[in-house]
Structures are given as C-alpha cells and as structure tokens.
C-alpha cells in the first residue's frame, strides 16, 4: 500500500501514459470524455505528454446537461482554445426534445442520469470504439469494480460479472462489432494523487474548486448553489457564504462545502483532514445504495 508523503508518485503518470498510448494503438476512433472537472483536466495533461510533441489525436467529448456551472463551461472553452483541441459537445436538451428521455420533476429533479442516453447516442453516431474517462477506483464502490479497459456491450451497457481479467499490464482491446470500451487511465490514482499532480504540473482548474463567496441555500444538511435549475421551496432561504466545490458536476446534484481554502496547498490540507468522501457532496449518489452501479449498468460514465 502506498503511504501518502506529500509527493506525487510518478509511476502513476507513467502507467497512465502507457494506457493512453495503448488506446491509440489498439482502437480506431477513441475520444476523451471531458466534463471540465479536475480528473478530466488531469487526463488531458496526461494525453498531452503521451503524444508530445504532437497534438492529442483524440477529440474531447462533452455531454452537456445544460445545467453546468458557468465557470466550468468557460474554463472548458478556454482550455480547448489554448491547446488547439477538437471539442464535440452533445446536449441533453436535444435528447429531451427528441423525447428519448423525460425531464424529471419535483424537489430533487436533475438531468444527471439523463446524460446516459445522450452519451450512448453520441458513441453510436460518431462510431467511437473507446472513450477515455477520468474515473478513479477510490471515488465510489461501483467504480472499484471497473477494469482499466471496461467493455460495454452493443447496447452500451456494463456488466461487472462479465469483465475480463487484467493480468499485469496486458490490456485487451479486442471487441466485437457494436461493442465499445471505456478506458480509465487514472483508475489507480486517489483524490490526493490528482490534487498533487495538479500542484506539481501547475494546472489551471475552474475557480469553483477554490473558496469563493456564492449565493447558496441549505437543504438536507447540505449546501446547494443557488440556481434557476434547482427547484427550491419557498422556505429555502438564499444567502451568501464562502464555499468551494470538491467535485464538479451538474448544478442540480453537486453540493458545496464550507471552506476558506483558496489555494491548492490549503485545499490539499483540507481534503486530508476531511471526514466525508469526495462524492459525499454528490446528491445523485444518495438516491439509493446502488445508485452509481445502476447508472453504470445502463451505460453511464
């Protein structure tokens, strides 16, 4: 077991770069799933290193719920422009308009789960045979069941019991017609590994990861960002508070944490002393004990 010593273990970077290069070697048309969060930003840096001095040969694919944090979208567009990357955006609103999914209603309405249909449609339309994602095994227990090369059937679905064994560094990219693979190059990283990598690589990340004053309201013991996308009740009072976001997702399912950590060093210190997990602020994971696994079975990230 690795012991945290405040330094990023460079063997993790080497492993991730090897995996990304294997994707380029074994698949015809890969893409990087990009959310604008810290893990997908890390993935982009690793891909840069994997193919330097050439450009990243994969497009970025963003499934846009329409309910994203504006800071994240602004950061995404700036990063794409600076690095000269190809960005493909597919919209959940289009899936709603096409009546492929139905908008949720009620107090906890969210578009987060609706992304699955939009993603699977994009994979089929654009003929992607591999999608690289920034998921890590320490995020949530369903993630721990993933292989680095995680095969999805011709319906885009995932079955934990039918995953292939991964022996040493032998990554098997052979798939049948219609199947595709989700690839997780930073699967063996932890949240702290990601933050230490961001610090050592001096990566820019969306400002909402750092403490800032924001209009919020409280619900179920959590701090929610005020947003027209969230269905508030009349007694949920909006006020200003200094907070930050530990994970970035759809605004309707991502809670903030009270914080004064406005620098990466203080963010890392805060995470090391935290008593809740990173995804403890993701409301979508609280819908049921197996919420993440059910979404993954249907084709979620």
GROMACS .gro file of C-alpha atoms in nm:
model
  301
    1UNK     CA    1   0.000   0.000   0.000
    2UNK     CA    2   0.130   0.344  -0.090
    3UNK     CA    3   0.181   0.579   0.202
    4UNK     CA    4   0.100   0.946   0.141
    5UNK     CA    5   0.418   1.153   0.177
    6UNK     CA    6   0.306   1.478   0.015
    7UNK     CA    7   0.463   1.394  -0.322
    8UNK     CA    8   0.302   1.270  -0.640
    9UNK     CA    9   0.422   0.917  -0.727
   10UNK     CA   10   0.547   0.950  -1.085
   11UNK     CA   11   0.495   0.580  -1.157
   12UNK     CA   12   0.124   0.660  -1.174
   13UNK     CA   13   0.188   0.910  -1.451
   14UNK     CA   14   0.396   0.651  -1.637
   15UNK     CA   15   0.117   0.394  -1.609
   16UNK     CA   16  -0.149   0.639  -1.729
   17UNK     CA   17   0.061   0.746  -2.029
   18UNK     CA   18   0.117   0.380  -2.119
   19UNK     CA   19  -0.259   0.317  -2.107
   20UNK     CA   20  -0.336   0.620  -2.325
   21UNK     CA   21  -0.080   0.510  -2.582
   22UNK     CA   22  -0.230   0.159  -2.580
   23UNK     CA   23  -0.567   0.315  -2.665
   24UNK     CA   24  -0.413   0.489  -2.965
   25UNK     CA   25  -0.252   0.161  -3.073
   26UNK     CA   26  -0.550  -0.071  -3.025
   27UNK     CA   27  -0.856   0.135  -3.123
   28UNK     CA   28  -0.972   0.302  -3.441
   29UNK     CA   29  -1.163   0.601  -3.307
   30UNK     CA   30  -1.118   0.698  -2.941
   31UNK     CA   31  -1.241   1.010  -2.760
   32UNK     CA   32  -1.173   1.168  -2.422
   33UNK     CA   33  -1.482   1.219  -2.207
   34UNK     CA   34  -1.445   1.573  -2.075
   35UNK     CA   35  -1.651   1.734  -1.801
   36UNK     CA   36  -1.433   2.031  -1.712
   37UNK     CA   37  -1.360   1.875  -1.374
   38UNK     CA   38  -1.018   1.817  -1.220
   39UNK     CA   39  -0.996   1.449  -1.322
   40UNK     CA   40  -1.069   1.511  -1.690
   41UNK     CA   41  -0.830   1.809  -1.688
   42UNK     CA   42  -0.563   1.574  -1.550
   43UNK     CA   43  -0.647   1.330  -1.828
   44UNK     CA   44  -0.590   1.598  -2.091
   45UNK     CA   45  -0.245   1.679  -1.946
   46UNK     CA   46  -0.154   1.309  -1.950
   47UNK     CA   47  -0.265   1.282  -2.313
   48UNK     CA   48  -0.053   1.586  -2.396
   49UNK     CA   49   0.250   1.411  -2.250
   50UNK     CA   50   0.165   1.080  -2.416
   51UNK     CA   51   0.183   1.231  -2.766
   52UNK     CA   52   0.427   1.520  -2.722
   53UNK     CA   53   0.544   1.698  -2.935
   54UNK     CA   54   0.242   1.608  -3.146
   55UNK     CA   55  -0.114   1.712  -3.068
   56UNK     CA   56  -0.362   1.495  -2.882
   57UNK     CA   57  -0.510   1.274  -3.157
   58UNK     CA   58  -0.846   1.229  -2.983
   59UNK     CA   59  -1.137   1.475  -2.967
   60UNK     CA   60  -1.286   1.581  -2.635
   61UNK     CA   61  -1.648   1.472  -2.596
   62UNK     CA   62  -1.859   1.673  -2.351
   63UNK     CA   63  -2.213   1.567  -2.265
   64UNK     CA   64  -2.371   1.899  -2.169
   65UNK     CA   65  -2.672   1.877  -1.939
   66UNK     CA   66  -2.747   2.246  -1.984
   67UNK     CA   67  -2.726   2.275  -1.605
   68UNK     CA   68  -2.350   2.307  -1.573
   69UNK     CA   69  -2.164   2.560  -1.364
   70UNK     CA   70  -2.091   2.856  -1.595
   71UNK     CA   71  -1.734   2.869  -1.459
   72UNK     CA   72  -1.679   2.514  -1.582
   73UNK     CA   73  -1.805   2.585  -1.934
   74UNK     CA   74  -1.592   2.899  -1.957
   75UNK     CA   75  -1.288   2.701  -1.844
   76UNK     CA   76  -1.361   2.423  -2.097
   77UNK     CA   77  -1.376   2.666  -2.387
   78UNK     CA   78  -1.059   2.845  -2.277
   79UNK     CA   79  -0.866   2.516  -2.244
   80UNK     CA   80  -0.977   2.393  -2.587
   81UNK     CA   81  -0.873   2.720  -2.749
   82UNK     CA   82  -0.536   2.735  -2.573
   83UNK     CA   83  -0.442   2.376  -2.660
   84UNK     CA   84  -0.595   2.371  -3.008
   85UNK     CA   85  -0.811   2.067  -2.927
   86UNK     CA   86  -1.116   1.934  -3.108
   87UNK     CA   87  -1.427   1.963  -2.890
   88UNK     CA   88  -1.752   1.780  -2.958
   89UNK     CA   89  -2.050   1.882  -2.744
   90UNK     CA   90  -2.371   1.681  -2.729
   91UNK     CA   91  -2.670   1.823  -2.544
   92UNK     CA   92  -2.913   1.651  -2.309
   93UNK     CA   93  -3.170   1.909  -2.417
   94UNK     CA   94  -3.165   1.755  -2.764
   95UNK     CA   95  -3.244   1.413  -2.615
   96UNK     CA   96  -3.534   1.571  -2.426
   97UNK     CA   97  -3.663   1.748  -2.739
   98UNK     CA   98  -3.645   1.419  -2.930
   99UNK     CA   99  -3.847   1.255  -2.649
  100UNK     CA  100  -3.575   0.999  -2.586
  101UNK     CA  101  -3.566   1.099  -2.219
  102UNK     CA  102  -3.812   1.275  -1.993
  103UNK     CA  103  -3.726   1.577  -1.782
  104UNK     CA  104  -3.751   1.497  -1.412
  105UNK     CA  105  -3.981   1.698  -1.188
  106UNK     CA  106  -4.005   1.767  -0.818
  107UNK     CA  107  -3.772   1.887  -0.547
  108UNK     CA  108  -3.473   1.674  -0.648
  109UNK     CA  109  -3.514   1.694  -1.026
  110UNK     CA  110  -3.184   1.655  -1.209
  111UNK     CA  111  -3.058   1.589  -1.559
  112UNK     CA  112  -2.756   1.396  -1.439
  113UNK     CA  113  -2.893   1.048  -1.510
  114UNK     CA  114  -3.033   1.166  -1.845
  115UNK     CA  115  -2.678   1.208  -1.974
  116UNK     CA  116  -2.653   0.833  -2.033
  117UNK     CA  117  -2.885   0.834  -2.333
  118UNK     CA  118  -2.712   1.135  -2.486
  119UNK     CA  119  -2.372   0.972  -2.437
  120UNK     CA  120  -2.474   0.638  -2.589
  121UNK     CA  121  -2.631   0.816  -2.886
  122UNK     CA  122  -2.310   1.014  -2.937
  123UNK     CA  123  -2.095   0.699  -2.925
  124UNK     CA  124  -2.319   0.530  -3.182
  125UNK     CA  125  -2.348   0.833  -3.410
  126UNK     CA  126  -1.976   0.914  -3.408
  127UNK     CA  127  -1.863   0.547  -3.408
  128UNK     CA  128  -1.633   0.582  -3.107
  129UNK     CA  129  -1.489   0.245  -3.007
  130UNK     CA  130  -1.311   0.371  -2.694
  131UNK     CA  131  -1.392   0.656  -2.456
  132UNK     CA  132  -1.131   0.761  -2.202
  133UNK     CA  133  -1.269   0.881  -1.869
  134UNK     CA  134  -1.123   1.025  -1.552
  135UNK     CA  135  -1.292   0.786  -1.308
  136UNK     CA  136  -1.090   0.652  -1.014
  137UNK     CA  137  -1.143   0.339  -0.806
  138UNK     CA  138  -1.146   0.534  -0.479
  139UNK     CA  139  -1.440   0.753  -0.584
  140UNK     CA  140  -1.726   0.514  -0.518
  141UNK     CA  141  -1.762   0.138  -0.460
  142UNK     CA  142  -1.910   0.069  -0.806
  143UNK     CA  143  -1.602   0.233  -0.961
  144UNK     CA  144  -1.381  -0.021  -0.780
  145UNK     CA  145  -1.534  -0.300  -0.992
  146UNK     CA  146  -1.418  -0.140  -1.317
  147UNK     CA  147  -1.132  -0.271  -1.527
  148UNK     CA  148  -0.898  -0.020  -1.690
  149UNK     CA  149  -1.036  -0.141  -2.024
  150UNK     CA  150  -1.406  -0.173  -1.935
  151UNK     CA  151  -1.606  -0.341  -2.212
  152UNK     CA  152  -1.961  -0.224  -2.289
  153UNK     CA  153  -2.198  -0.434  -2.499
  154UNK     CA  154  -2.368  -0.329  -2.822
  155UNK     CA  155  -2.640  -0.159  -2.614
  156UNK     CA  156  -2.374   0.041  -2.428
  157UNK     CA  157  -2.438  -0.146  -2.103
  158UNK     CA  158  -2.188  -0.263  -1.842
  159UNK     CA  159  -2.194  -0.594  -1.659
  160UNK     CA  160  -1.950  -0.621  -1.368
  161UNK     CA  161  -1.963  -1.003  -1.377
  162UNK     CA  162  -1.854  -1.023  -1.741
  163UNK     CA  163  -1.544  -0.804  -1.723
  164UNK     CA  164  -1.216  -0.952  -1.840
  165UNK     CA  165  -0.927  -1.026  -1.605
  166UNK     CA  166  -0.639  -0.779  -1.637
  167UNK     CA  167  -0.307  -0.954  -1.592
  168UNK     CA  168  -0.018  -0.725  -1.511
  169UNK     CA  169  -0.005  -0.460  -1.788
  170UNK     CA  170  -0.171  -0.671  -2.058
  171UNK     CA  171  -0.461  -0.459  -2.179
  172UNK     CA  172  -0.703  -0.644  -2.406
  173UNK     CA  173  -0.870  -0.410  -2.653
  174UNK     CA  174  -1.033  -0.679  -2.867
  175UNK     CA  175  -1.405  -0.616  -2.901
  176UNK     CA  176  -1.689  -0.744  -3.114
  177UNK     CA  177  -1.873  -0.532  -3.370
  178UNK     CA  178  -2.101  -0.289  -3.188
  179UNK     CA  179  -1.915  -0.309  -2.858
  180UNK     CA  180  -1.706  -0.026  -2.719
  181UNK     CA  181  -1.467   0.023  -2.430
  182UNK     CA  182  -1.448   0.279  -2.153
  183UNK     CA  183  -1.087   0.335  -2.055
  184UNK     CA  184  -0.977   0.467  -1.714
  185UNK     CA  185  -0.608   0.569  -1.723
  186UNK     CA  186  -0.613   0.714  -1.370
  187UNK     CA  187  -0.809   0.427  -1.219
  188UNK     CA  188  -0.526   0.355  -0.970
  189UNK     CA  189  -0.498   0.717  -0.857
  190UNK     CA  190  -0.657   0.865  -0.546
  191UNK     CA  191  -0.816   1.206  -0.499
  192UNK     CA  192  -0.496   1.327  -0.329
  193UNK     CA  193  -0.286   1.194  -0.617
  194UNK     CA  194  -0.490   1.408  -0.856
  195UNK     CA  195  -0.450   1.718  -0.643
  196UNK     CA  196  -0.076   1.664  -0.601
  197UNK     CA  197  -0.044   1.618  -0.977
  198UNK     CA  198  -0.233   1.942  -1.037
  199UNK     CA  199   0.001   2.118  -0.794
  200UNK     CA  200   0.322   1.973  -0.942
  201UNK     CA  201   0.211   2.031  -1.302
  202UNK     CA  202   0.077   2.378  -1.215
  203UNK     CA  203  -0.250   2.301  -1.392
  204UNK     CA  204  -0.527   2.556  -1.412
  205UNK     CA  205  -0.868   2.437  -1.292
  206UNK     CA  206  -1.212   2.602  -1.268
  207UNK     CA  207  -1.230   2.868  -0.998
  208UNK     CA  208  -1.516   2.694  -0.816
  209UNK     CA  209  -1.270   2.438  -0.675
  210UNK     CA  210  -1.134   2.720  -0.457
  211UNK     CA  211  -1.311   2.910  -0.179
  212UNK     CA  212  -1.528   3.194  -0.307
  213UNK     CA  213  -1.839   3.381  -0.195
  214UNK     CA  214  -2.153   3.246  -0.357
  215UNK     CA  215  -2.528   3.261  -0.319
  216UNK     CA  216  -2.637   2.932  -0.164
  217UNK     CA  217  -2.921   2.772   0.028
  218UNK     CA  218  -2.932   2.478   0.267
  219UNK     CA  219  -3.122   2.155   0.217
  220UNK     CA  220  -3.092   1.819   0.392
  221UNK     CA  221  -2.785   1.938   0.580
  222UNK     CA  222  -2.601   2.022   0.257
  223UNK     CA  223  -2.504   2.350   0.093
  224UNK     CA  224  -2.658   2.391  -0.252
  225UNK     CA  225  -2.563   2.653  -0.513
  226UNK     CA  226  -2.849   2.887  -0.591
  227UNK     CA  227  -2.953   2.826  -0.949
  228UNK     CA  228  -3.267   2.863  -1.164
  229UNK     CA  229  -3.218   2.494  -1.249
  230UNK     CA  230  -3.284   2.383  -0.891
  231UNK     CA  231  -3.642   2.364  -0.766
  232UNK     CA  232  -3.636   2.550  -0.436
  233UNK     CA  233  -3.923   2.567  -0.193
  234UNK     CA  234  -4.043   2.899  -0.051
  235UNK     CA  235  -3.883   2.837   0.287
  236UNK     CA  236  -3.536   2.766   0.142
  237UNK     CA  237  -3.367   3.099   0.201
  238UNK     CA  238  -3.086   3.213  -0.027
  239UNK     CA  239  -2.789   3.389   0.129
  240UNK     CA  240  -2.418   3.441   0.064
  241UNK     CA  241  -2.150   3.215   0.205
  242UNK     CA  242  -1.784   3.139   0.135
  243UNK     CA  243  -1.773   2.787  -0.008
  244UNK     CA  244  -1.594   2.571  -0.261
  245UNK     CA  245  -1.681   2.260  -0.459
  246UNK     CA  246  -1.488   1.941  -0.401
  247UNK     CA  247  -1.630   1.775  -0.711
  248UNK     CA  248  -1.787   1.936  -1.016
  249UNK     CA  249  -2.097   1.802  -1.186
  250UNK     CA  250  -2.448   1.910  -1.279
  251UNK     CA  251  -2.552   2.205  -1.059
  252UNK     CA  252  -2.868   2.020  -0.956
  253UNK     CA  253  -2.677   1.739  -0.784
  254UNK     CA  254  -2.350   1.895  -0.667
  255UNK     CA  255  -2.332   2.040  -0.317
  256UNK     CA  256  -2.067   2.280  -0.190
  257UNK     CA  257  -1.860   2.261   0.127
  258UNK     CA  258  -1.793   2.549   0.363
  259UNK     CA  259  -1.429   2.638   0.315
  260UNK     CA  260  -1.163   2.908   0.325
  261UNK     CA  261  -0.921   2.705   0.111
  262UNK     CA  262  -0.836   2.948  -0.169
  263UNK     CA  263  -0.501   2.795  -0.269
  264UNK     CA  264  -0.411   2.444  -0.378
  265UNK     CA  265  -0.195   2.383  -0.068
  266UNK     CA  266  -0.483   2.464   0.165
  267UNK     CA  267  -0.722   2.260  -0.049
  268UNK     CA  268  -0.497   1.954  -0.010
  269UNK     CA  269  -0.466   2.012   0.365
  270UNK     CA  270  -0.845   2.038   0.389
  271UNK     CA  271  -0.902   1.714   0.196
  272UNK     CA  272  -0.654   1.525   0.413
  273UNK     CA  273  -0.849   1.623   0.724
  274UNK     CA  274  -1.197   1.575   0.572
  275UNK     CA  275  -1.440   1.334   0.739
  276UNK     CA  276  -1.659   1.273   0.433
  277UNK     CA  277  -1.566   1.127   0.097
  278UNK     CA  278  -1.524   1.328  -0.220
  279UNK     CA  279  -1.860   1.210  -0.356
  280UNK     CA  280  -2.032   1.279  -0.027
  281UNK     CA  281  -2.140   1.606  -0.187
  282UNK     CA  282  -2.290   1.438  -0.494
  283UNK     CA  283  -2.663   1.414  -0.432
  284UNK     CA  284  -2.717   1.176  -0.724
  285UNK     CA  285  -2.521   0.906  -0.539
  286UNK     CA  286  -2.761   0.930  -0.244
  287UNK     CA  287  -3.072   0.822  -0.434
  288UNK     CA  288  -3.009   0.461  -0.340
  289UNK     CA  289  -2.731   0.242  -0.201
  290UNK     CA  290  -2.653   0.117  -0.552
  291UNK     CA  291  -2.731   0.438  -0.743
  292UNK     CA  292  -2.396   0.459  -0.922
  293UNK     CA  293  -2.389   0.092  -1.017
  294UNK     CA  294  -2.740   0.108  -1.162
  295UNK     CA  295  -2.645   0.408  -1.375
  296UNK     CA  296  -2.327   0.235  -1.489
  297UNK     CA  297  -2.520  -0.081  -1.583
  298UNK     CA  298  -2.726   0.137  -1.818
  299UNK     CA  299  -2.421   0.293  -1.982
  300UNK     CA  300  -2.327   0.584  -1.754
  301UNK     CA  301  -1.967   0.709  -1.746
   0.00000   0.00000   0.00000
